[in-house]
Amino acid sequence: MKIILTNEVSGLGTAGDIVEVKDGYARNYLVPRGFAIRWTKGGQKDVDAIRRARKIHEIQTLEQANEVKAKLEAVSVKLAVRAGDAGRLFGSVTPGDVVEAIKAVDGPLVDKRRVEIGSPIKTTGAHQVTVKLHSDVVAKINVNVVAA
């Protein structure tokens, strides 16, 4: 079945790509979760709109990615979250929380889908988070989680 991806799906493609997948995978997983829509001739207009939106948000060149990496690694991110007496968090730190913390210290804009947290952050203290800016550029950010 031919589909148009509306979100990035690892191992398949990015938003706006037209791909061929098995019928069951498209019908039972991709389309119901909003990761894709069925391909039609009229859907080509949707593809163009998705690609334009992606182009605005995506980092264009390797040099630009390296500039953003330098800015990210220079920023010290402090994240205040609710925690118990022993330093254990009520919940965990999400990529959205990290992006908001970067924005709060006037860091560069980062898409939360690019933030990768290795293991869930459930304790206070210093943690390392990676941000995939470009296919060749990965920034490592130190996040200091403190009790609020």
Coordinates of N, CA, C and O in Angstrom, one line a residue:
M1 N 0.8 -1.2 0.0 CA 0.0 0.0 0.0 C 0.9 1.2 0.0 O 1.9 1.3 0.7
K2 N 0.5 2.2 -0.8 CA 1.3 3.5 -0.9 C 0.7 4.4 0.1 O -0.5 4.6 0.2
I3 N 1.6 5.0 1.0 CA 1.1 6.0 2.0 C 2.0 7.2 2.0 O 3.1 7.2 1.5
I4 N 1.5 8.2 2.6 CA 2.2 9.5 2.8 C 2.5 9.6 4.3 O 1.5 9.6 5.1
L5 N 3.7 9.7 4.7 CA 4.1 9.8 6.1 C 3.8 11.3 6.6 O 4.1 12.2 6.0
T6 N 3.1 11.4 7.8 CA 2.8 12.7 8.3 C 3.7 13.0 9.5 O 3.8 14.2 9.9
N7 N 4.4 12.0 10.0 CA 5.4 12.2 11.1 C 6.6 11.3 10.7 O 6.5 10.4 9.9
E8 N 7.7 11.6 11.4 CA 8.9 10.8 11.2 C 8.7 9.4 11.9 O 8.3 9.3 13.0
V9 N 9.0 8.3 11.1 CA 8.9 7.0 11.6 C 10.3 6.4 11.4 O 10.7 6.3 10.2
S10 N 10.9 5.9 12.5 CA 12.2 5.4 12.4 C 12.2 4.2 11.5 O 11.4 3.3 11.6
G11 N 13.2 4.1 10.6 CA 13.3 2.9 9.7 C 12.5 3.0 8.5 O 12.6 2.2 7.6
L12 N 11.6 4.0 8.4 CA 10.7 4.1 7.3 C 10.9 5.4 6.5 O 11.0 5.4 5.3
G13 N 11.0 6.6 7.2 CA 11.2 7.9 6.5 C 10.7 9.0 7.4 O 10.3 8.8 8.6
T14 N 10.7 10.2 6.8 CA 10.4 11.4 7.5 C 9.0 11.9 7.0 O 8.5 11.4 6.0
A15 N 8.5 12.9 7.6 CA 7.2 13.5 7.2 C 7.3 14.0 5.8 O 8.2 14.7 5.4
G16 N 6.3 13.7 5.0 CA 6.2 14.1 3.6 C 6.7 13.0 2.7 O 6.5 13.2 1.5
D17 N 7.3 12.0 3.1 CA 7.8 10.9 2.2 C 6.7 10.0 1.8 O 5.7 9.8 2.6
I18 N 6.7 9.6 0.6 CA 5.8 8.6 0.0 C 6.4 7.3 0.0 O 7.5 7.1 -0.6
V19 N 5.9 6.3 0.8 CA 6.5 5.0 0.9 C 5.5 3.9 0.6 O 4.3 4.1 0.7
E20 N 6.1 2.8 0.3 CA 5.3 1.6 0.0 C 5.5 0.6 1.2 O 6.6 0.3 1.6
V21 N 4.4 0.3 1.9 CA 4.4 -0.6 3.1 C 3.4 -1.7 2.9 O 2.5 -1.6 2.1
K22 N 3.5 -2.7 3.7 CA 2.5 -3.8 3.7 C 1.1 -3.3 4.2 O 1.1 -2.4 5.0
D23 N 0.1 -3.8 3.6 CA -1.3 -3.3 3.9 C -1.6 -3.3 5.4 O -2.2 -2.3 5.9
G24 N -1.3 -4.4 6.0 CA -1.7 -4.5 7.5 C -1.0 -3.5 8.3 O -1.5 -2.9 9.3
Y25 N 0.3 -3.2 8.0 CA 1.1 -2.3 8.8 C 0.5 -0.9 8.6 O 0.4 -0.1 9.6
A26 N 0.1 -0.5 7.4 CA -0.5 0.8 7.2 C -1.9 0.9 7.8 O -2.2 1.8 8.5
R27 N -2.7 -0.1 7.6 CA -4.1 -0.1 8.1 C -4.2 -0.2 9.6 O -5.0 0.5 10.2
N28 N -3.4 -1.0 10.2 CA -3.5 -1.3 11.7 C -2.6 -0.5 12.6 O -2.9 -0.3 13.8
Y29 N -1.6 0.1 12.0 CA -0.6 0.8 12.9 C -0.4 2.3 12.4 O -0.7 3.2 13.2
L30 N 0.0 2.5 11.2 CA 0.4 3.9 10.8 C -0.8 4.8 10.7 O -0.7 5.9 11.2
V31 N -1.8 4.4 10.0 CA -2.9 5.3 9.7 C -3.7 5.6 11.0 O -4.0 6.8 11.3
P32 N -4.1 4.6 11.8 CA -4.8 4.9 13.1 C -4.1 5.8 14.1 O -4.7 6.6 14.8
R33 N -2.8 5.7 14.1 CA -2.0 6.5 15.0 C -1.7 7.9 14.5 O -1.0 8.7 15.2
G34 N -2.0 8.1 13.3 CA -1.8 9.5 12.7 C -0.4 9.6 12.1 O 0.0 10.7 11.8
F35 N 0.4 8.5 12.0 CA 1.7 8.6 11.4 C 1.7 8.7 9.9 O 2.7 9.1 9.3
A36 N 0.6 8.4 9.3 CA 0.5 8.4 7.8 C -0.9 8.5 7.4 O -1.9 8.3 8.1
I37 N -1.1 8.9 6.1 CA -2.4 8.9 5.4 C -2.3 8.1 4.1 O -1.2 8.0 3.6
R38 N -3.4 7.7 3.6 CA -3.3 6.9 2.4 C -3.0 7.9 1.2 O -3.4 9.0 1.2
W39 N -2.2 7.3 0.3 CA -1.8 8.1 -0.9 C -2.9 8.2 -1.9 O -3.6 7.2 -2.2
T40 N -3.2 9.5 -2.3 CA -4.1 9.7 -3.4 C -3.5 10.8 -4.2 O -2.6 11.5 -3.9
K41 N -4.1 11.0 -5.4 CA -3.6 12.1 -6.3 C -3.8 13.5 -5.6 O -2.9 14.3 -5.7
G42 N -4.9 13.6 -4.9 CA -5.1 14.9 -4.1 C -4.2 15.0 -2.9 O -4.0 16.1 -2.4
G43 N -3.7 13.9 -2.4 CA -2.8 13.9 -1.3 C -1.5 14.5 -1.6 O -0.7 14.8 -0.7
Q44 N -1.2 14.6 -2.9 CA 0.1 15.2 -3.2 C 0.2 16.6 -2.7 O 1.3 17.1 -2.4
K45 N -0.9 17.3 -2.7 CA -1.0 18.7 -2.1 C -0.6 18.7 -0.6 O 0.1 19.6 -0.2
D46 N -1.1 17.6 0.1 CA -0.7 17.5 1.5 C 0.8 17.2 1.6 O 1.4 17.8 2.5
V47 N 1.4 16.5 0.7 CA 2.8 16.2 0.8 C 3.6 17.5 0.6 O 4.6 17.7 1.3
D48 N 3.2 18.3 -0.3 CA 3.9 19.6 -0.5 C 3.8 20.5 0.7 O 4.8 21.1 1.1
A49 N 2.6 20.5 1.3 CA 2.5 21.3 2.5 C 3.3 20.8 3.7 O 4.0 21.6 4.4
I50 N 3.4 19.5 3.8 CA 4.2 18.9 4.9 C 5.7 19.1 4.6 O 6.4 19.5 5.6
R51 N 6.1 19.0 3.4 CA 7.5 19.3 3.1 C 7.9 20.7 3.3 O 9.0 21.0 3.8
R52 N 7.0 21.7 3.0 CA 7.3 23.1 3.3 C 7.4 23.3 4.8 O 8.3 24.0 5.2
A53 N 6.5 22.8 5.5 CA 6.6 22.9 7.0 C 7.8 22.3 7.6 O 8.5 22.9 8.5
R54 N 8.2 21.1 7.1 CA 9.4 20.5 7.5 C 10.7 21.3 7.2 O 11.6 21.4 8.0
K55 N 10.7 21.9 6.0 CA 11.8 22.7 5.6 C 12.1 23.9 6.5 O 13.2 24.2 6.8
I56 N 11.0 24.5 7.0 CA 11.1 25.6 7.8 C 11.7 25.2 9.2 O 12.6 25.9 9.7
H57 N 11.3 24.1 9.7 CA 11.8 23.7 11.0 C 13.1 22.9 11.0 O 13.8 22.8 12.1
E58 N 13.5 22.4 9.9 CA 14.7 21.5 9.9 C 16.0 22.4 9.7 O 16.0 23.4 9.1
I59 N 17.0 21.9 10.3 CA 18.3 22.5 10.1 C 18.8 22.2 8.7 O 18.9 21.0 8.4
Q60 N 19.2 23.2 8.0 CA 19.5 23.0 6.5 C 20.9 22.4 6.3 O 21.0 21.5 5.5
T61 N 21.9 23.0 6.9 CA 23.3 22.6 6.5 C 24.0 22.1 7.7 O 23.6 22.3 8.9
L62 N 25.2 21.5 7.4 CA 26.0 21.0 8.4 C 26.6 22.1 9.3 O 26.7 22.0 10.5
E63 N 26.9 23.2 8.6 CA 27.5 24.3 9.4 C 26.5 24.9 10.4 O 26.8 25.2 11.5
Q64 N 25.2 25.0 9.9 CA 24.2 25.5 10.8 C 24.0 24.6 12.0 O 23.8 25.0 13.1
A65 N 24.1 23.3 11.7 CA 23.9 22.3 12.8 C 25.1 22.4 13.8 O 24.8 22.3 15.0
N66 N 26.3 22.6 13.3 CA 27.4 22.8 14.2 C 27.3 24.1 15.1 O 27.7 24.1 16.2
E67 N 26.7 25.1 14.5 CA 26.5 26.4 15.3 C 25.5 26.1 16.4 O 25.7 26.5 17.5
V68 N 24.4 25.4 16.1 CA 23.4 25.1 17.1 C 24.0 24.2 18.1 O 23.7 24.4 19.3
K69 N 24.8 23.3 17.7 CA 25.5 22.3 18.7 C 26.3 23.1 19.7 O 26.3 22.9 20.9
A70 N 27.1 24.1 19.1 CA 28.0 24.9 20.0 C 27.1 25.7 21.0 O 27.5 25.8 22.2
K71 N 26.0 26.2 20.6 CA 25.1 27.0 21.4 C 24.5 26.1 22.5 O 24.4 26.5 23.7
L72 N 24.1 24.9 22.1 CA 23.4 24.0 23.0 C 24.4 23.5 24.1 O 24.0 23.5 25.3
E73 N 25.6 23.2 23.7 CA 26.6 22.7 24.7 C 27.1 23.8 25.6 O 27.6 23.5 26.7
A74 N 26.9 25.1 25.2 CA 27.4 26.2 26.0 C 26.3 26.5 27.1 O 26.6 27.1 28.1
V75 N 25.1 26.1 26.9 CA 24.0 26.4 27.8 C 24.0 25.5 28.9 O 24.1 24.3 28.8
S76 N 23.8 26.0 30.2 CA 23.6 25.1 31.3 C 22.1 25.1 31.6 O 21.5 26.1 31.9
V77 N 21.6 23.9 31.5 CA 20.1 23.7 31.7 C 19.9 23.2 33.1 O 20.4 22.2 33.5
K78 N 19.0 23.9 33.8 CA 18.5 23.5 35.1 C 17.0 23.3 35.1 O 16.3 24.1 34.6
L79 N 16.6 22.1 35.5 CA 15.2 21.7 35.4 C 14.7 21.5 36.8 O 15.1 20.6 37.5
A80 N 13.7 22.3 37.2 CA 13.1 22.1 38.6 C 11.8 21.3 38.4 O 10.9 21.6 37.7
V81 N 11.8 20.1 39.1 CA 10.7 19.2 39.1 C 10.3 18.8 40.5 O 11.1 18.9 41.4
R82 N 9.1 18.3 40.6 CA 8.6 17.8 41.9 C 9.3 16.5 42.3 O 9.4 15.6 41.5
A83 N 9.9 16.5 43.5 CA 10.6 15.3 43.9 C 10.3 15.0 45.4 O 9.9 15.9 46.1
G84 N 10.5 13.7 45.8 CA 10.3 13.3 47.2 C 11.6 13.6 48.0 O 12.6 14.2 47.5
D85 N 11.6 13.2 49.2 CA 12.7 13.4 50.1 C 14.0 12.8 49.7 O 15.0 13.3 49.9
A86 N 13.9 11.6 49.1 CA 15.1 10.9 48.7 C 15.6 11.3 47.4 O 16.6 10.7 46.9
G87 N 15.0 12.3 46.8 CA 15.5 12.8 45.5 C 14.9 12.0 44.3 O 15.3 12.1 43.2
R88 N 13.9 11.2 44.6 CA 13.2 10.5 43.6 C 12.0 11.4 43.0 O 11.3 11.9 43.8
L89 N 11.9 11.4 41.7 CA 10.9 12.3 41.1 C 9.5 11.7 41.1 O 9.4 10.4 41.1
F90 N 8.5 12.5 41.1 CA 7.1 12.1 40.9 C 6.9 12.0 39.4 O 6.6 13.0 38.8
G91 N 7.2 10.9 38.7 CA 7.1 10.8 37.3 C 8.5 10.8 36.7 O 9.5 10.3 37.4
S92 N 8.7 11.3 35.5 CA 10.1 11.4 34.9 C 10.2 12.6 34.0 O 9.2 13.2 33.7
V93 N 11.4 12.9 33.7 CA 11.7 14.1 32.8 C 11.4 13.6 31.3 O 11.9 12.6 30.9
T94 N 10.6 14.4 30.6 CA 10.3 14.1 29.2 C 11.1 15.0 28.3 O 11.7 16.0 28.7
P95 N 11.2 14.6 27.0 CA 11.9 15.5 26.0 C 11.3 16.9 25.9 O 12.0 17.9 25.8
G96 N 10.0 17.0 26.1 CA 9.3 18.3 26.1 C 9.8 19.1 27.3 O 9.9 20.4 27.1
D97 N 10.0 18.5 28.5 CA 10.5 19.3 29.6 C 11.9 19.8 29.3 O 12.2 21.0 29.7
V98 N 12.7 19.0 28.7 CA 14.1 19.5 28.3 C 14.0 20.6 27.4 O 14.7 21.6 27.5
V99 N 13.2 20.6 26.3 CA 13.0 21.6 25.4 C 12.6 22.9 26.0 O 13.1 24.0 25.8
E100 N 11.6 22.8 26.9 CA 11.1 24.0 27.7 C 12.2 24.6 28.5 O 12.3 25.8 28.6
A101 N 13.1 23.8 29.2 CA 14.2 24.2 30.0 C 15.2 25.0 29.1 O 15.8 26.0 29.5
I102 N 15.5 24.4 27.9 CA 16.4 25.1 27.0 C 15.9 26.4 26.6 O 16.6 27.4 26.5
K103 N 14.6 26.5 26.3 CA 13.9 27.7 25.9 C 14.0 28.8 27.0 O 14.1 29.9 26.8
A104 N 13.8 28.3 28.2 CA 13.8 29.2 29.4 C 15.1 29.9 29.6 O 15.1 31.0 30.1
V105 N 16.2 29.3 29.2 CA 17.5 29.9 29.4 C 18.0 30.6 28.1 O 19.2 30.8 27.9
D106 N 17.1 30.9 27.2 CA 17.4 31.5 25.9 C 18.3 30.7 25.1 O 19.1 31.3 24.4
G107 N 18.2 29.4 25.1 CA 18.9 28.5 24.2 C 18.3 28.5 22.8 O 17.2 29.0 22.6
P108 N 18.9 27.8 21.9 CA 18.3 27.7 20.5 C 17.1 26.8 20.5 O 16.9 26.0 21.4
L109 N 16.2 27.1 19.6 CA 15.0 26.3 19.5 C 15.3 24.9 19.0 O 16.1 24.7 18.1
V110 N 14.7 23.9 19.7 CA 15.0 22.5 19.4 C 13.7 21.8 19.3 O 12.8 22.0 20.1
D111 N 13.5 20.9 18.4 CA 12.3 20.1 18.2 C 12.4 18.9 19.2 O 13.4 18.3 19.4
K112 N 11.3 18.8 20.0 CA 11.3 17.7 21.0 C 11.5 16.3 20.5 O 11.9 15.4 21.2
R113 N 11.1 16.1 19.2 CA 11.3 14.8 18.6 C 12.8 14.5 18.4 O 13.2 13.3 18.1
R114 N 13.6 15.5 18.4 CA 15.1 15.3 18.2 C 15.8 15.0 19.5 O 17.0 14.7 19.5
V115 N 15.1 15.2 20.7 CA 15.8 15.0 22.0 C 15.7 13.5 22.3 O 14.6 12.9 22.3
E116 N 16.8 12.9 22.7 CA 16.8 11.5 23.0 C 17.4 11.4 24.5 O 18.5 11.8 24.8
I117 N 16.5 10.8 25.3 CA 16.9 10.5 26.7 C 17.2 9.0 26.8 O 16.3 8.2 26.6
G118 N 18.4 8.7 27.1 CA 18.8 7.3 27.1 C 18.0 6.4 28.0 O 17.2 5.5 27.5
S119 N 18.1 6.6 29.3 CA 17.2 5.9 30.2 C 16.4 6.9 30.9 O 16.8 8.1 31.1
P120 N 15.2 6.6 31.3 CA 14.3 7.6 31.9 C 15.0 8.3 33.1 O 15.6 7.7 34.0
I121 N 14.8 9.6 33.2 CA 15.4 10.4 34.3 C 14.3 10.4 35.4 O 13.3 11.1 35.3
K122 N 14.6 9.8 36.5 CA 13.7 9.7 37.6 C 14.3 10.1 38.9 O 13.7 9.9 40.0
T123 N 15.5 10.7 38.9 CA 16.2 11.1 40.1 C 16.7 12.5 39.9 O 17.0 12.9 38.7
T124 N 16.9 13.2 41.0 CA 17.6 14.5 40.9 C 19.1 14.3 40.7 O 19.6 13.3 40.9
G125 N 19.7 15.4 40.2 CA 21.2 15.3 39.9 C 21.5 15.7 38.5 O 20.6 16.1 37.7
A126 N 22.7 15.4 38.1 CA 23.2 15.8 36.7 C 22.9 14.6 35.8 O 23.2 13.4 36.1
H127 N 22.3 14.8 34.6 CA 22.1 13.8 33.6 C 22.5 14.3 32.3 O 22.5 15.5 32.0
Q128 N 22.8 13.4 31.4 CA 23.2 13.8 30.0 C 22.1 13.4 29.0 O 21.6 12.3 29.1
V129 N 21.8 14.3 28.1 CA 20.7 14.1 27.1 C 21.4 14.5 25.8 O 22.2 15.4 25.7
T130 N 21.0 13.7 24.8 CA 21.5 14.0 23.4 C 20.4 14.6 22.5 O 19.2 14.3 22.7
V131 N 20.8 15.4 21.6 CA 19.9 16.1 20.7 C 20.5 15.8 19.3 O 21.6 16.2 19.0
K132 N 19.7 15.1 18.5 CA 20.2 14.8 17.1 C 19.8 16.0 16.2 O 18.6 16.1 15.8
L133 N 20.7 16.8 15.9 CA 20.5 18.0 15.1 C 20.5 17.8 13.6 O 19.8 18.4 12.8
H134 N 21.3 16.9 13.2 CA 21.6 16.6 11.7 C 22.0 15.1 11.7 O 22.3 14.5 12.7
S135 N 22.0 14.6 10.5 CA 22.4 13.2 10.4 C 23.8 12.9 10.9 O 24.1 11.8 11.4
D136 N 24.7 13.9 10.8 CA 26.1 13.8 11.3 C 26.4 14.5 12.6 O 27.5 14.4 13.0
V137 N 25.5 15.3 13.1 CA 25.7 16.2 14.2 C 24.8 15.8 15.4 O 23.6 15.9 15.3
V138 N 25.4 15.5 16.5 CA 24.7 15.1 17.8 C 25.3 16.0 18.9 O 26.5 16.0 19.1
A139 N 24.4 16.7 19.6 CA 24.8 17.6 20.7 C 24.5 16.8 22.0 O 23.5 16.2 22.1
K140 N 25.4 16.9 22.9 CA 25.2 16.3 24.3 C 25.0 17.5 25.2 O 25.9 18.4 25.4
I141 N 23.9 17.5 26.0 CA 23.5 18.5 26.9 C 23.5 18.0 28.3 O 23.0 16.9 28.5
N142 N 24.1 18.7 29.2 CA 24.1 18.3 30.6 C 22.8 19.0 31.3 O 22.7 20.2 31.2
V143 N 22.0 18.2 31.8 CA 20.7 18.7 32.4 C 20.8 18.5 33.9 O 21.1 17.3 34.4
N144 N 20.7 19.5 34.7 CA 20.8 19.4 36.2 C 19.3 19.4 36.7 O 18.6 20.4 36.6
V145 N 18.9 18.3 37.2 CA 17.5 18.2 37.7 C 17.5 18.4 39.2 O 18.3 17.8 40.0
V146 N 16.7 19.4 39.6 CA 16.7 19.8 41.0 C 15.2 19.7 41.5 O 14.3 19.8 40.7
A147 N 15.1 19.5 42.8 CA 13.7 19.4 43.4 C 13.1 20.8 43.5 O 13.8 21.8 43.9
A148 N 11.8 20.9 43.2 CA 11.2 22.2 43.2 C 10.5 22.4 44.5 O 10.1 21.6 45.2

